[in-house]
mmCIF file of C-alpha atoms in Angstrom:
data_model
loop_
_atom_site.group_PDB
_atom_site.id
_atom_site.type_symbol
_atom_site.label_atom_id
_atom_site.label_comp_id
_atom_site.label_asym_id
_atom_site.label_seq_id
_atom_site.Cartn_x
_atom_site.Cartn_y
_atom_site.Cartn_z
ATOM 1 C CA MET A 1445 43.174 -26.189 77.891
ATOM 2 C CA GLU A 1446 41.945 -29.753 78.448
ATOM 3 C CA ARG A 1447 38.532 -30.565 77.032
ATOM 4 C CA LEU A 1448 36.124 -33.428 77.340
ATOM 5 C CA PRO A 1449 36.324 -36.075 74.625
ATOM 6 C CA ASP A 1450 34.231 -35.166 71.606
ATOM 7 C CA PRO A 1451 30.965 -37.080 72.181
ATOM 8 C CA MET A 1452 30.237 -37.148 68.455
ATOM 9 C CA ALA A 1453 33.557 -38.879 67.732
ATOM 10 C CA SER A 1454 33.534 -41.158 70.798
ATOM 11 C CA ARG A 1455 31.898 -44.474 71.610
ATOM 12 C CA ALA A 1456 31.154 -46.461 74.764
ATOM 13 C CA VAL A 1457 30.325 -50.155 75.112
ATOM 14 C CA LEU A 1458 28.935 -51.183 78.504
ATOM 15 C CA ILE A 1459 28.936 -54.949 78.973
ATOM 16 C CA GLY A 1460 27.492 -56.771 81.941
ATOM 17 C CA THR A 1461 26.576 -60.309 82.926
ATOM 18 C CA ALA A 1462 24.057 -60.453 85.748
ATOM 19 C CA ALA A 1463 22.386 -63.841 85.165
ATOM 20 C CA TYR A 1464 24.346 -67.090 85.361
ATOM 21 C CA LEU A 1465 23.554 -70.775 85.050
ATOM 22 C CA GLN A 1466 26.453 -72.038 87.184
ATOM 23 C CA LEU A 1467 27.701 -69.006 89.124
ATOM 24 C CA GLU A 1468 26.244 -66.689 91.734
ATOM 25 C CA GLN A 1469 23.731 -64.193 90.351
ATOM 26 C CA LEU A 1470 24.750 -60.515 90.224
ATOM 27 C CA PRO A 1471 21.511 -58.493 89.923
ATOM 28 C CA ALA A 1472 23.349 -55.251 90.763
ATOM 29 C CA VAL A 1473 25.057 -55.419 87.368
ATOM 30 C CA ASN A 1474 21.804 -54.439 85.638
ATOM 31 C CA ALA A 1475 21.618 -51.242 87.684
ATOM 32 C CA ASN A 1476 25.306 -50.614 86.968
ATOM 33 C CA LEU A 1477 24.731 -50.703 83.222
ATOM 34 C CA ARG A 1478 21.540 -48.685 83.184
ATOM 35 C CA ASP A 1479 22.745 -45.868 85.402
ATOM 36 C CA LEU A 1480 26.254 -45.688 83.970
ATOM 37 C CA ALA A 1481 24.779 -45.275 80.479
ATOM 38 C CA GLN A 1482 22.530 -42.534 81.832
ATOM 39 C CA ALA A 1483 25.469 -40.755 83.460
ATOM 40 C CA LEU A 1484 27.600 -40.861 80.307
ATOM 41 C CA GLY A 1485 24.680 -39.505 78.292
ATOM 42 C CA ASP A 1486 23.848 -36.723 80.767
ATOM 43 C CA PRO A 1487 24.562 -33.469 78.891
ATOM 44 C CA MET A 1488 25.654 -31.929 82.185
ATOM 45 C CA LEU A 1489 28.392 -34.564 82.554
ATOM 46 C CA TRP A 1490 29.565 -35.672 79.091
ATOM 47 C CA GLY A 1491 26.594 -35.761 76.734
ATOM 48 C CA LEU A 1492 27.392 -38.978 74.863
ATOM 49 C CA PRO A 1493 24.500 -39.507 72.414
ATOM 50 C CA ASP A 1494 22.406 -42.627 72.998
ATOM 51 C CA PRO A 1495 23.407 -44.228 69.658
ATOM 52 C CA HIS A 1496 27.063 -43.877 70.689
ATOM 53 C CA CYS A 1497 26.610 -45.777 73.967
ATOM 54 C CA LEU A 1498 25.801 -49.471 73.500
ATOM 55 C CA VAL A 1499 24.672 -51.612 76.434
ATOM 56 C CA VAL A 1500 25.298 -55.369 76.110
ATOM 57 C CA THR A 1501 23.443 -57.386 78.732
ATOM 58 C CA ASP A 1502 24.143 -61.050 79.540
ATOM 59 C CA PRO A 1503 26.195 -61.969 76.455
ATOM 60 C CA GLN A 1504 25.859 -65.669 75.677
ATOM 61 C CA ASP A 1505 29.081 -66.184 73.737
ATOM 62 C CA SER A 1506 32.346 -64.457 72.872
ATOM 63 C CA SER A 1507 30.949 -62.916 69.681
ATOM 64 C CA ALA A 1508 28.113 -61.244 71.600
ATOM 65 C CA LEU A 1509 30.681 -59.715 73.947
ATOM 66 C CA LEU A 1510 33.441 -58.800 71.499
ATOM 67 C CA ASP A 1511 31.673 -57.869 68.245
ATOM 68 C CA PRO A 1512 30.150 -54.659 69.684
ATOM 69 C CA VAL A 1513 33.613 -53.614 70.883
ATOM 70 C CA HIS A 1514 35.120 -54.135 67.442
ATOM 71 C CA ARG A 1515 32.308 -52.118 65.808
ATOM 72 C CA ALA A 1516 32.584 -49.280 68.306
ATOM 73 C CA GLY A 1517 36.350 -49.298 67.902
ATOM 74 C CA ASP A 1518 35.975 -48.861 64.156
ATOM 75 C CA GLU A 1519 33.576 -45.948 64.645
ATOM 76 C CA ALA A 1520 35.412 -44.061 67.409
ATOM 77 C CA ALA A 1521 37.932 -41.443 66.343
ATOM 78 C CA ASP A 1522 38.395 -39.627 69.664
ATOM 79 C CA THR A 1523 37.739 -41.890 72.659
ATOM 80 C CA LEU A 1524 36.626 -45.506 73.095
ATOM 81 C CA LEU A 1525 35.361 -46.541 76.549
ATOM 82 C CA VAL A 1526 34.713 -50.225 77.269
ATOM 83 C CA TYR A 1527 33.202 -51.303 80.611
ATOM 84 C CA TYR A 1528 32.632 -54.850 81.858
ATOM 85 C CA ALA A 1529 30.799 -55.854 85.034
ATOM 86 C CA GLY A 1530 30.302 -59.442 86.104
ATOM 87 C CA HIS A 1531 32.269 -62.386 87.404
ATOM 88 C CA GLY A 1532 35.972 -62.460 86.690
ATOM 89 C CA LEU A 1533 37.433 -65.946 86.518
ATOM 90 C CA ARG A 1534 40.840 -67.590 86.794
ATOM 91 C CA ASP A 1535 41.731 -70.639 84.785
ATOM 92 C CA ALA A 1536 43.010 -73.566 86.792
ATOM 93 C CA GLU A 1537 46.153 -73.765 84.655
ATOM 94 C CA SER A 1538 47.037 -70.094 84.220
ATOM 95 C CA ALA A 1539 47.071 -66.703 85.898
ATOM 96 C CA ASP A 1540 45.050 -65.088 83.132
ATOM 97 C CA LEU A 1541 41.827 -63.148 83.626
ATOM 98 C CA TYR A 1542 38.615 -64.348 81.990
ATOM 99 C CA LEU A 1543 35.334 -62.449 81.708
ATOM 100 C CA ALA A 1544 32.363 -64.622 82.567
ATOM 101 C CA LEU A 1545 29.422 -65.291 80.243
ATOM 102 C CA SER A 1546 26.006 -66.493 81.358
ATOM 103 C CA GLY A 1547 27.030 -70.131 80.933
ATOM 104 C CA SER A 1548 30.544 -69.873 82.371
ATOM 105 C CA ARG A 1549 31.796 -72.181 85.114
ATOM 106 C CA ALA A 1550 34.302 -71.511 87.872
ATOM 107 C CA ASN A 1551 37.976 -72.327 87.172
ATOM 108 C CA THR A 1552 37.279 -73.070 83.518
ATOM 109 C CA GLY A 1553 38.547 -70.202 81.423
ATOM 110 C CA TYR A 1554 37.486 -71.842 78.185
ATOM 111 C CA THR A 1555 33.820 -71.264 79.153
ATOM 112 C CA ALA A 1556 34.422 -67.507 79.398
ATOM 113 C CA VAL A 1557 36.121 -64.793 77.299
ATOM 114 C CA ALA A 1558 39.824 -64.262 77.814
ATOM 115 C CA TYR A 1559 40.623 -60.676 78.726
ATOM 116 C CA GLN A 1560 43.381 -60.718 76.119
ATOM 117 C CA HIS A 1561 40.705 -60.906 73.397
ATOM 118 C CA LEU A 1562 38.999 -57.805 74.762
ATOM 119 C CA ARG A 1563 42.379 -56.088 74.983
ATOM 120 C CA THR A 1564 43.053 -56.957 71.338
ATOM 121 C CA ALA A 1565 39.698 -55.531 70.254
ATOM 122 C CA VAL A 1566 40.454 -52.265 72.041
ATOM 123 C CA ARG A 1567 44.019 -52.134 70.746
ATOM 124 C CA GLN A 1568 42.779 -52.429 67.157
ATOM 125 C CA SER A 1569 40.504 -49.406 67.499
ATOM 126 C CA ARG A 1570 41.403 -46.272 65.582
ATOM 127 C CA ALA A 1571 40.390 -44.145 68.587
ATOM 128 C CA ARG A 1572 43.142 -41.841 69.827
ATOM 129 C CA ARG A 1573 42.367 -42.642 73.450
ATOM 130 C CA LYS A 1574 41.039 -45.861 74.938
ATOM 131 C CA ILE A 1575 39.588 -46.612 78.361
ATOM 132 C CA ILE A 1576 38.899 -50.069 79.824
ATOM 133 C CA VAL A 1577 36.956 -50.300 83.099
ATOM 134 C CA LEU A 1578 36.645 -53.736 84.687
ATOM 135 C CA ASP A 1579 34.327 -54.313 87.635
ATOM 136 C CA CYS A 1580 34.980 -57.973 88.311
ATOM 137 C CA CYS A 1581 36.976 -60.305 90.538
ATOM 138 C CA PHE A 1582 40.718 -60.538 89.845
ATOM 139 C CA SER A 1583 40.473 -57.584 87.460
ATOM 140 C CA GLY A 1584 43.809 -56.325 88.742
ATOM 141 C CA ARG A 1585 45.323 -59.028 86.565
ATOM 142 C CA ALA A 1586 44.373 -56.931 83.570
ATOM 143 C CA ALA A 1587 46.232 -53.925 84.911
ATOM 144 C CA ARG A 1588 49.148 -56.035 86.139
ATOM 145 C CA ALA A 1589 49.444 -57.730 82.734
ATOM 146 C CA LEU A 1590 50.391 -54.378 81.273
ATOM 147 C CA ASP A 1591 53.273 -53.856 83.690
ATOM 148 C CA GLY A 1592 56.715 -55.358 83.854
ATOM 149 C CA GLY A 1593 58.697 -57.299 81.288
ATOM 150 C CA ILE A 1594 55.868 -58.123 78.887
ATOM 151 C CA ALA A 1595 54.573 -54.573 78.608
ATOM 152 C CA ASP A 1596 55.824 -54.207 75.041
ATOM 153 C CA GLU A 1597 53.782 -57.209 73.966
ATOM 154 C CA THR A 1598 50.541 -56.464 75.814
ATOM 155 C CA ALA A 1599 50.256 -52.704 76.263
ATOM 156 C CA VAL A 1600 47.461 -50.846 74.538
ATOM 157 C CA ASP A 1601 48.709 -47.587 73.059
ATOM 158 C CA GLY A 1602 46.899 -44.626 74.527
ATOM 159 C CA ALA A 1603 44.947 -46.829 76.928
ATOM 160 C CA TYR A 1604 43.867 -46.409 80.542
ATOM 161 C CA VAL A 1605 42.842 -49.581 82.392
ATOM 162 C CA LEU A 1606 40.840 -49.117 85.600
ATOM 163 C CA ALA A 1607 40.169 -52.307 87.588
ATOM 164 C CA ALA A 1608 37.896 -52.887 90.572
ATOM 165 C CA SER A 1609 40.198 -55.168 92.546
ATOM 166 C CA PRO A 1610 43.778 -56.446 92.862
ATOM 167 C CA ARG A 1611 44.926 -59.439 90.839
ATOM 168 C CA ASP A 1612 44.079 -61.994 93.556
ATOM 169 C CA ARG A 1613 41.096 -60.351 95.247
ATOM 170 C CA VAL A 1614 37.405 -60.695 94.562
ATOM 171 C CA ALA A 1615 35.309 -57.632 93.784
ATOM 172 C CA LEU A 1616 32.208 -57.001 95.874
ATOM 173 C CA ALA A 1617 28.490 -56.877 95.135
ATOM 174 C CA PRO A 1618 27.225 -56.194 98.691
ATOM 175 C CA ASP A 1619 23.836 -57.658 99.581
ATOM 176 C CA GLY A 1620 21.076 -55.076 99.653
ATOM 177 C CA GLU A 1621 23.022 -52.431 97.736
ATOM 178 C CA ARG A 1622 21.812 -51.119 94.392
ATOM 179 C CA TYR A 1623 25.225 -51.290 92.719
ATOM 180 C CA THR A 1624 28.400 -53.267 93.000
ATOM 181 C CA ALA A 1625 30.862 -51.649 95.413
ATOM 182 C CA PHE A 1626 33.216 -50.292 92.753
ATOM 183 C CA THR A 1627 30.632 -48.990 90.285
ATOM 184 C CA GLY A 1628 28.540 -47.496 93.074
ATOM 185 C CA GLU A 1629 31.446 -45.265 94.073
ATOM 186 C CA LEU A 1630 32.251 -44.513 90.433
ATOM 187 C CA LEU A 1631 28.685 -43.355 89.804
ATOM 188 C CA ASP A 1632 28.720 -41.169 92.915
ATOM 189 C CA ILE A 1633 31.852 -39.408 91.704
ATOM 190 C CA MET A 1634 30.452 -38.900 88.225
ATOM 191 C CA ARG A 1635 26.944 -37.790 89.202
ATOM 192 C CA LEU A 1636 27.673 -35.750 92.337
ATOM 193 C CA GLY A 1637 31.100 -34.408 91.459
ATOM 194 C CA ILE A 1638 33.956 -33.446 93.769
ATOM 195 C CA ASP A 1639 33.654 -30.573 96.216
ATOM 196 C CA ASP A 1640 36.381 -27.974 95.656
ATOM 197 C CA GLY A 1641 37.537 -30.012 92.664
ATOM 198 C CA PRO A 1642 38.461 -28.932 89.125
ATOM 199 C CA GLU A 1643 35.899 -28.086 86.463
ATOM 200 C CA LEU A 1644 36.654 -31.318 84.626
ATOM 201 C CA ILE A 1645 37.324 -34.658 86.333
ATOM 202 C CA ASP A 1646 40.063 -36.744 84.738
ATOM 203 C CA LEU A 1647 40.619 -40.492 84.965
ATOM 204 C CA GLU A 1648 43.503 -40.300 87.411
ATOM 205 C CA THR A 1649 41.460 -38.139 89.782
ATOM 206 C CA ILE A 1650 38.646 -40.682 89.602
ATOM 207 C CA TYR A 1651 41.079 -43.491 90.409
ATOM 208 C CA GLN A 1652 42.634 -41.660 93.367
ATOM 209 C CA LEU A 1653 39.225 -40.847 94.852
ATOM 210 C CA LEU A 1654 37.965 -44.400 94.304
ATOM 211 C CA ASP A 1655 41.024 -45.698 96.132
ATOM 212 C CA VAL A 1656 40.390 -43.414 99.115
ATOM 213 C CA ARG A 1657 36.686 -44.192 99.366
ATOM 214 C CA LEU A 1658 36.937 -47.956 98.913
ATOM 215 C CA ARG A 1659 39.866 -48.252 101.316
ATOM 216 C CA ALA A 1660 37.897 -46.289 103.942
ATOM 217 C CA LYS A 1661 35.108 -48.884 103.670
ATOM 218 C CA ASN A 1662 37.590 -51.791 103.852
ATOM 219 C CA ARG A 1663 36.658 -52.858 100.344
ATOM 220 C CA PRO A 1664 38.973 -54.075 97.569
ATOM 221 C CA ARG A 1665 41.183 -51.272 96.322
ATOM 222 C CA PRO A 1666 41.131 -50.436 92.633
ATOM 223 C CA GLN A 1667 44.098 -50.837 90.321
ATOM 224 C CA ARG A 1668 45.047 -48.919 87.207
ATOM 225 C CA HIS A 1669 47.501 -48.830 84.353
ATOM 226 C CA GLN A 1670 47.935 -46.062 81.827
ATOM 227 C CA GLU A 1671 49.787 -45.466 78.590
ATOM 228 C CA ASN A 1672 50.881 -42.089 77.261
ATOM 229 C CA ASN A 1673 49.607 -40.241 80.347
ATOM 230 C CA THR A 1674 45.998 -41.071 79.435
ATOM 231 C CA GLY A 1675 45.042 -40.635 83.079
ATOM 232 C CA ARG A 1676 44.948 -36.884 82.521
ATOM 233 C CA LEU A 1677 42.094 -37.304 80.068
ATOM 234 C CA PRO A 1678 38.978 -35.530 81.416
ATOM 235 C CA LEU A 1679 35.972 -37.850 81.382
ATOM 236 C CA VAL A 1680 33.096 -35.831 82.867
ATOM 237 C CA ARG A 1681 32.343 -32.335 84.040
ATOM 238 C CA ASN A 1682 32.495 -31.798 87.798
ATOM 239 C CA ARG A 1683 28.882 -31.165 88.745
ATOM 240 C CA ALA A 1684 29.914 -29.915 92.201
ATOM 241 C CA ALA A 1685 32.039 -27.194 90.593
ATOM 242 C CA ALA A 1686 29.444 -26.042 88.057
ATOM 243 C CA THR A 1687 28.167 -22.527 88.713
ATOM 244 C CA GLU A 1688 25.653 -22.621 85.856
ATOM 245 C CA PRO A 1689 23.790 -25.561 84.302
ATOM 246 C CA VAL A 1690 25.729 -25.542 81.017
ATOM 247 C CA PRO A 1691 25.616 -28.817 79.061
ATOM 248 C CA ALA A 1692 28.947 -30.615 78.882
ATOM 249 C CA GLY A 1693 28.178 -32.032 75.453
ATOM 250 C CA PRO A 1694 26.551 -30.407 72.451
ATOM 251 C CA VAL A 1695 22.792 -30.201 72.209
ATOM 252 C CA LEU A 1696 22.339 -32.047 68.953
ATOM 253 C CA ARG A 1697 20.078 -30.530 66.334
ATOM 254 C CA GLU A 1698 18.750 -33.991 65.536
ATOM 255 C CA GLU A 1699 17.765 -34.538 69.162
ATOM 256 C CA VAL A 1700 15.881 -31.235 69.256
ATOM 257 C CA ARG A 1701 14.053 -32.143 66.061
ATOM 258 C CA ALA A 1702 13.189 -35.587 67.381
ATOM 259 C CA ALA A 1703 11.800 -34.035 70.574
ATOM 260 C CA MET A 1704 9.658 -31.588 68.599
ATOM 261 C CA LEU A 1705 8.332 -34.374 66.392
ATOM 262 C CA ALA A 1706 7.462 -36.511 69.405
ATOM 263 C CA ALA A 1707 5.718 -33.614 71.167
ATOM 264 C CA GLY A 1708 3.724 -32.717 68.054
ATOM 265 C CA LEU A 1709 2.715 -36.326 67.497
ATOM 266 C CA ASN A 1710 1.542 -36.790 71.074
ATOM 267 C CA LEU A 1711 -0.453 -33.545 71.006
ATOM 268 C CA ALA A 1712 -2.092 -34.429 67.687
ATOM 269 C CA ARG A 1713 -3.106 -37.863 68.944
ATOM 270 C CA LEU A 1714 -4.577 -36.312 72.064
ATOM 271 C CA LEU A 1715 -6.579 -33.839 69.989
ATOM 272 C CA ARG A 1716 -7.887 -36.602 67.736
ATOM 273 C CA SER A 1717 -8.867 -38.728 70.730
ATOM 274 C CA VAL A 1718 -11.200 -35.959 71.966
ATOM 275 C CA GLY A 1719 -12.692 -35.316 68.539
ATOM 276 C CA ARG A 1720 -10.603 -32.264 67.593
ATOM 277 C CA SER A 1721 -9.111 -33.639 64.377
ATOM 278 C CA ARG A 1722 -9.309 -30.232 62.731
ATOM 279 C CA ASP A 1723 -6.955 -28.812 65.372
ATOM 280 C CA ALA A 1724 -4.624 -31.796 65.055
ATOM 281 C CA LEU A 1725 -3.955 -31.129 61.370
ATOM 282 C CA PRO A 1726 -1.877 -27.915 61.735
ATOM 283 C CA VAL A 1727 -0.011 -29.429 64.687
ATOM 284 C CA LEU A 1728 1.177 -32.338 62.546
ATOM 285 C CA ARG A 1729 2.092 -30.079 59.627
ATOM 286 C CA LEU A 1730 4.106 -27.820 61.937
ATOM 287 C CA ALA A 1731 5.886 -30.814 63.486
ATOM 288 C CA LEU A 1732 6.909 -32.032 60.035
ATOM 289 C CA GLN A 1733 8.047 -28.586 58.991
ATOM 290 C CA GLU A 1734 10.274 -28.222 62.043
ATOM 291 C CA GLY A 1735 11.481 -31.827 62.037
ATOM 292 C CA ALA A 1736 12.800 -32.047 58.484
ATOM 293 C CA PRO A 1737 13.508 -35.278 56.583
ATOM 294 C CA GLY A 1738 16.007 -37.738 57.947
ATOM 295 C CA THR A 1739 15.012 -37.644 61.599
ATOM 296 C CA GLY A 1740 14.097 -41.317 61.557
ATOM 297 C CA ALA A 1741 11.207 -43.259 63.051
ATOM 298 C CA ASN A 1742 9.582 -40.207 64.662
ATOM 299 C CA ASN A 1743 9.352 -38.556 61.248
ATOM 300 C CA PHE A 1744 7.637 -41.616 59.770
ATOM 301 C CA ALA A 1745 5.213 -41.764 62.693
ATOM 302 C CA VAL A 1746 4.137 -38.136 62.170
ATOM 303 C CA GLN A 1747 3.751 -38.647 58.426
ATOM 304 C CA LEU A 1748 1.639 -41.745 58.997
ATOM 305 C CA GLU A 1749 -0.552 -39.926 61.509
ATOM 306 C CA LEU A 1750 -1.012 -37.005 59.132
ATOM 307 C CA ALA A 1751 -1.843 -39.311 56.217
ATOM 308 C CA GLU A 1752 -4.425 -41.150 58.311
ATOM 309 C CA LEU A 1753 -6.018 -37.888 59.352
ATOM 310 C CA LEU A 1754 -6.182 -36.661 55.746
ATOM 311 C CA ALA A 1755 -7.584 -39.969 54.499
ATOM 312 C CA ASP A 1756 -10.225 -40.024 57.238
ATOM 313 C CA THR A 1757 -11.419 -36.581 56.143
ATOM 314 C CA GLY A 1758 -11.660 -37.544 52.476
ATOM 315 C CA ARG A 1759 -8.388 -35.939 51.364
ATOM 316 C CA SER A 1760 -6.805 -39.103 50.023
ATOM 317 C CA ARG A 1761 -4.774 -37.326 47.364
ATOM 318 C CA GLU A 1762 -3.023 -35.206 49.978
ATOM 319 C CA ALA A 1763 -2.500 -38.333 52.106
ATOM 320 C CA VAL A 1764 -0.761 -40.011 49.165
ATOM 321 C CA GLU A 1765 1.487 -36.975 48.701
ATOM 322 C CA VAL A 1766 2.519 -37.086 52.358
ATOM 323 C CA LEU A 1767 3.318 -40.795 52.190
ATOM 324 C CA GLU A 1768 5.141 -40.450 48.888
ATOM 325 C CA GLN A 1769 7.471 -37.973 50.557
ATOM 326 C CA ALA A 1770 7.957 -40.454 53.414
ATOM 327 C CA PHE A 1771 8.497 -43.246 50.883
ATOM 328 C CA MET A 1772 11.496 -41.405 49.458
ATOM 329 C CA GLU A 1773 13.056 -41.400 52.919
ATOM 330 C CA THR A 1774 12.613 -45.187 53.282
ATOM 331 C CA HIS A 1775 15.334 -45.628 50.671
ATOM 332 C CA LYS A 1776 17.800 -44.287 53.268
ATOM 333 C CA SER A 1777 16.443 -46.215 56.230
ATOM 334 C CA PHE A 1778 14.795 -49.470 57.229
ATOM 335 C CA GLY A 1779 12.724 -50.634 60.156
ATOM 336 C CA PRO A 1780 9.093 -51.352 61.059
ATOM 337 C CA GLU A 1781 8.065 -47.711 60.600
ATOM 338 C CA ALA A 1782 9.495 -47.585 57.074
ATOM 339 C CA VAL A 1783 7.690 -50.806 56.172
ATOM 340 C CA GLN A 1784 4.455 -49.399 57.601
ATOM 341 C CA VAL A 1785 4.813 -46.314 55.401
ATOM 342 C CA CYS A 1786 5.126 -48.526 52.322
ATOM 343 C CA ARG A 1787 2.136 -50.665 53.224
ATOM 344 C CA ARG A 1788 -0.152 -47.707 53.921
ATOM 345 C CA LEU A 1789 0.949 -45.951 50.739
ATOM 346 C CA ALA A 1790 0.263 -49.128 48.752
ATOM 347 C CA ASP A 1791 -3.230 -49.327 50.259
ATOM 348 C CA LEU A 1792 -4.048 -45.769 49.223
ATOM 349 C CA LEU A 1793 -2.598 -46.242 45.746
ATOM 350 C CA GLN A 1794 -4.629 -49.394 45.251
ATOM 351 C CA GLU A 1795 -7.794 -47.645 46.425
ATOM 352 C CA SER A 1796 -7.188 -44.934 43.817
ATOM 353 C CA GLY A 1797 -6.609 -47.502 41.043
ATOM 354 C CA ASN A 1798 -2.799 -47.192 40.795
ATOM 355 C CA HIS A 1799 -2.192 -50.935 41.054
ATOM 356 C CA ILE A 1800 1.190 -51.037 39.344
ATOM 357 C CA GLN A 1801 2.602 -48.353 41.649
ATOM 358 C CA ALA A 1802 1.116 -50.150 44.641
ATOM 359 C CA CYS A 1803 2.928 -53.358 43.639
ATOM 360 C CA GLU A 1804 6.226 -51.496 43.305
ATOM 361 C CA VAL A 1805 5.802 -49.968 46.759
ATOM 362 C CA LEU A 1806 4.979 -53.369 48.277
ATOM 363 C CA LYS A 1807 8.067 -54.867 46.647
ATOM 364 C CA HIS A 1808 10.151 -52.165 48.297
ATOM 365 C CA ALA A 1809 8.487 -52.996 51.632
ATOM 366 C CA LEU A 1810 9.505 -56.636 51.155
ATOM 367 C CA ASP A 1811 13.090 -55.575 50.439
ATOM 368 C CA LEU A 1812 13.126 -53.482 53.631
ATOM 369 C CA THR A 1813 11.815 -56.422 55.649
ATOM 370 C CA GLU A 1814 14.514 -58.734 54.297
ATOM 371 C CA LEU A 1815 17.171 -56.119 54.971
ATOM 372 C CA GLY A 1816 16.001 -55.714 58.558
ATOM 373 C CA LEU A 1817 16.032 -59.469 59.127
ATOM 374 C CA GLY A 1818 19.533 -59.637 57.723
ATOM 375 C CA GLU A 1819 20.795 -56.942 60.099
ATOM 376 C CA ARG A 1820 19.234 -58.643 63.132
ATOM 377 C CA GLY A 1821 20.800 -61.937 62.091
ATOM 378 C CA ARG A 1822 24.356 -60.597 62.185
#
């Protein structure tokens, strides 16, 4: 029996260029990216976790466009989905397809990213199945490039390429419409489903329905190319066929914990704001007990709130114990919340006369800050 791709072993990279210096603006691309990411993450459709779906908006250079694809390709074991929306360009001297960047110019492929580089990034992925969706002008060139005599040189094993328009046609971003023409229909199919359709909607079914709907509106017809019968890969659950609201993807334990931590934190802050700090204390302790270590920034936020509450009520020793437990978790993570834990712990240690320990904690905070800057600089 066919199943949806494993969301825990799959990755999606959604790339879009809406703002241009030299080309016509495409504001609909922003809505494309936002709502497509939401649809892929909907547990009733696929349930792709947020960390597994990266949105890249208005890339400025080839590295900004391609590096996320390479990283996702390294991480994906089941399925890799790469989507691009924006202007597609032709070079004056070739028939190749180029994906426009914010600073790209018409008929100058060297100012954009050659589709062949994106194809190479996808081909190098260890994912068993690969999907490329192109919502741009001349995107049929990508599908056509995989047909005919050069197929052996350019084909992507296990890949399905879905393109918004034929090789020599422009794609449409109709004035006044929320989405581009192609992605608008794609989202309708994904979110609304297919009446009297199968339980799971595969790529080939999506293509066939897109072709019917776009042709009926006299809009550019989509193109596709597939390897190894990838078109039979189910992508989303058919919402129109669902008899019960059963999630398509797993409900992740970490997501449940994060939700409980966030709810406990918000309730505790509300109680403190109306002078009920005594009632906030057990709420925070319960949130930590249910959340467990390793649940990230939300965990740090609850521990900080609890430590502040304890310190405000004269229970500094207990506040230090809470932050010391959080401090141990900062060795596995970095970010502003982890640094804040270190700084607050150092303050309390210094107040209690433990100056050497406070210095060690502050040194660790400095290391975390440098590590975070290094990651952002990549």
